[in-house]
Coordinates of C-alpha atoms in Angstrom, one line a residue:
H115 CA 121.2 123.6 90.8
I116 CA 120.1 120.6 92.4
D117 CA 117.0 121.2 90.7
L118 CA 118.4 120.7 87.5
E119 CA 120.2 117.5 88.9
I120 CA 117.0 116.0 90.0
A121 CA 115.4 116.7 86.7
D122 CA 118.5 115.2 85.0
G123 CA 117.9 112.6 87.3
A124 CA 114.3 111.9 86.6
L125 CA 115.4 111.3 82.3
K126 CA 118.1 109.0 83.4
R127 CA 115.3 106.9 84.7
V128 CA 113.8 106.6 81.0
T129 CA 116.9 105.4 79.8
S130 CA 119.1 103.7 82.3
P131 CA 117.1 103.7 85.6
K132 CA 120.6 101.7 86.9
S133 CA 122.3 105.1 86.4
A134 CA 119.7 107.6 88.1
V135 CA 119.7 105.3 91.2
A136 CA 123.4 106.5 92.1
H137 CA 122.6 109.3 90.5
F138 CA 119.9 110.3 93.2
T139 CA 122.2 108.0 95.8
S140 CA 124.9 110.4 95.5
A141 CA 122.7 113.4 95.7
I142 CA 121.1 111.8 98.6
D143 CA 124.3 111.1 100.3
L144 CA 125.6 114.7 99.1
L145 CA 122.3 116.7 100.8
R146 CA 122.7 114.2 104.1
S147 CA 126.3 114.9 104.7
K148 CA 125.3 118.8 104.8
G149 CA 122.3 118.5 107.0
Q150 CA 120.4 119.5 104.4
S151 CA 117.1 118.0 104.3
A152 CA 114.6 120.0 102.5
L153 CA 114.9 118.2 99.1
L154 CA 115.3 114.6 100.5
P155 CA 111.7 113.6 100.0
R156 CA 111.3 114.6 96.7
L157 CA 115.2 113.3 95.8
Y158 CA 114.0 109.3 97.8
F159 CA 111.0 109.1 96.5
E160 CA 112.6 109.8 92.5
R161 CA 115.3 107.5 93.4
A162 CA 112.5 105.5 94.2
H163 CA 110.8 105.8 90.5
A164 CA 114.2 104.3 89.4
Y165 CA 114.2 101.3 91.5
E166 CA 110.8 100.4 90.3
A167 CA 111.9 100.6 86.7
M168 CA 114.8 98.1 87.7
G169 CA 111.9 95.4 89.1
D170 CA 113.5 96.4 92.5
V171 CA 110.7 96.3 95.2
A172 CA 112.2 96.1 98.1
H173 CA 114.9 99.1 97.4
V174 CA 111.0 101.2 96.2
R175 CA 110.1 100.1 99.5
D176 CA 112.7 101.4 101.6
D177 CA 113.2 104.9 99.6
L178 CA 109.5 105.6 100.1
R179 CA 109.6 104.8 103.8
S180 CA 112.6 107.3 104.3
V181 CA 110.4 109.9 102.7
L182 CA 108.0 109.2 106.0
R183 CA 110.0 109.4 108.0
V184 CA 111.7 112.6 106.6
V185 CA 108.5 114.1 106.7
A186 CA 107.4 113.0 109.9
S187 CA 110.5 114.3 111.5
W188 CA 109.7 118.3 110.2
E189 CA 105.7 117.4 110.7
A190 CA 107.3 117.1 114.4
S191 CA 108.8 120.6 114.6
I192 CA 105.7 122.1 112.5
E193 CA 102.7 123.5 114.8
D194 CA 101.3 125.7 111.0
F195 CA 98.3 123.5 109.6
E196 CA 98.5 124.8 106.6
R197 CA 102.0 123.7 106.3
R198 CA 102.0 120.7 108.0
A199 CA 99.4 119.8 104.7
A200 CA 102.1 121.1 102.0
I201 CA 104.6 118.8 103.3
G202 CA 102.5 116.2 103.6
I203 CA 101.8 116.1 99.7
W204 CA 105.1 113.8 100.1
S205 CA 104.3 111.9 102.4
D206 CA 100.4 110.9 100.6
A207 CA 101.8 109.8 97.3
S208 CA 104.3 108.0 99.2
R209 CA 101.7 106.3 101.0
R210 CA 99.7 105.4 97.8
Q211 CA 102.2 103.4 96.5
L212 CA 103.3 101.5 99.3
I213 CA 99.1 100.8 99.8
S214 CA 99.3 99.7 96.0
I215 CA 102.9 97.7 96.3
E216 CA 101.4 95.6 99.9
L217 CA 98.6 95.0 97.7
Q218 CA 100.4 93.7 94.7
Q219 CA 102.5 91.6 97.3
S220 CA 99.4 90.2 99.5
D221 CA 100.3 91.7 102.3
V222 CA 96.7 93.8 103.0
G223 CA 97.8 94.1 106.8
A224 CA 100.9 96.0 105.9
A225 CA 98.5 98.0 103.0
F226 CA 96.1 98.8 105.7
S227 CA 99.0 100.2 107.8
Y228 CA 99.6 102.6 105.4
A229 CA 96.1 103.8 104.7
D230 CA 94.9 104.1 108.4
A231 CA 98.5 106.2 109.0
R232 CA 97.0 108.2 106.1
R233 CA 94.2 109.3 107.7
T234 CA 96.3 109.9 111.1
A235 CA 98.6 111.8 110.0
A236 CA 97.0 115.2 110.3
P237 CA 95.7 116.8 113.7
Q238 CA 92.2 116.3 114.7
D239 CA 91.5 120.1 114.2
R240 CA 94.1 122.8 114.1
G241 CA 94.4 123.4 117.8
S242 CA 95.8 120.0 118.2
A243 CA 99.6 119.7 117.5
K244 CA 99.8 116.3 117.9
P245 CA 98.6 113.4 115.4
R246 CA 97.1 110.3 116.8
R247 CA 98.7 106.7 116.0
P248 CA 97.4 104.4 113.4
L249 CA 95.6 101.3 115.1
S250 CA 96.8 98.3 113.2
H251 CA 93.7 96.0 111.8
I252 CA 94.3 93.6 114.4
E253 CA 93.3 96.3 117.8
V254 CA 90.6 97.2 115.0
Q255 CA 89.3 93.9 115.2
R256 CA 89.7 93.2 118.7
A257 CA 87.2 96.7 119.6
L258 CA 85.1 95.8 116.9
A259 CA 81.4 94.0 118.4
P260 CA 81.0 90.3 116.7
N261 CA 78.5 91.8 114.1
A262 CA 80.6 94.8 113.3
A263 CA 82.5 95.7 110.4
I264 CA 84.5 99.1 109.3
V265 CA 85.1 99.8 106.0
E266 CA 88.2 102.3 105.6
Y267 CA 88.6 103.7 101.7
V268 CA 91.8 105.0 100.1
T269 CA 92.1 105.8 96.1
T270 CA 95.5 104.4 95.1
G271 CA 96.3 106.8 91.8
D272 CA 93.8 105.5 89.6
T273 CA 92.4 103.0 92.0
L274 CA 89.8 103.1 95.4
V275 CA 90.5 100.6 97.6
A276 CA 88.1 99.4 100.6
F277 CA 89.4 97.8 103.3
V278 CA 86.6 95.7 105.0
I279 CA 87.3 95.2 108.7
T280 CA 85.6 92.3 110.6
P281 CA 86.5 90.6 114.3
T282 CA 88.1 87.6 112.0
D283 CA 88.8 89.1 108.7
L284 CA 90.7 91.9 106.6
R285 CA 89.8 92.2 103.0
A286 CA 90.7 94.8 100.4
V287 CA 88.6 95.4 97.5
T288 CA 90.1 96.9 94.8
L289 CA 87.4 98.9 92.7
P290 CA 88.2 101.3 89.2
A291 CA 88.6 105.0 90.7
I292 CA 85.7 107.6 89.7
T293 CA 87.1 109.5 87.1

């Protein structure tokens, strides 16, 4: 039943984004009131796309960050690496979109924080239950030798972004992704 509601909201997103937002908000509120979180990432993600259709970047960011929060709350209780990877689909998609948004808003530091969070979100090996904390670009800069640089790559849909960090600079270079 709820899957049909999600599909209905996705269809409304095309013709009436405002109606889709109301539809998804109602579904989110209902699930939250029942303490059911299984479909929340999808609903937040879909609502973010409806807000995007309306040109409301602030609400897009809020909903994508909500996806990350819900998935992070699950990851803390899931020890199995494969299951963590499966639920990571929502957080990966949200992070990629947040990186794109932050780059469009010229906030390279925020974009890098989402890219680095993506890299450090999974445990380093199957025996590790805790992911590492992502470093801010400022922490990375402080740790670099004067002549050093770090390049971190991330894909965001149809582009490849290279974050180049030196002790004094942070840049994002956008390249076409290889298809």
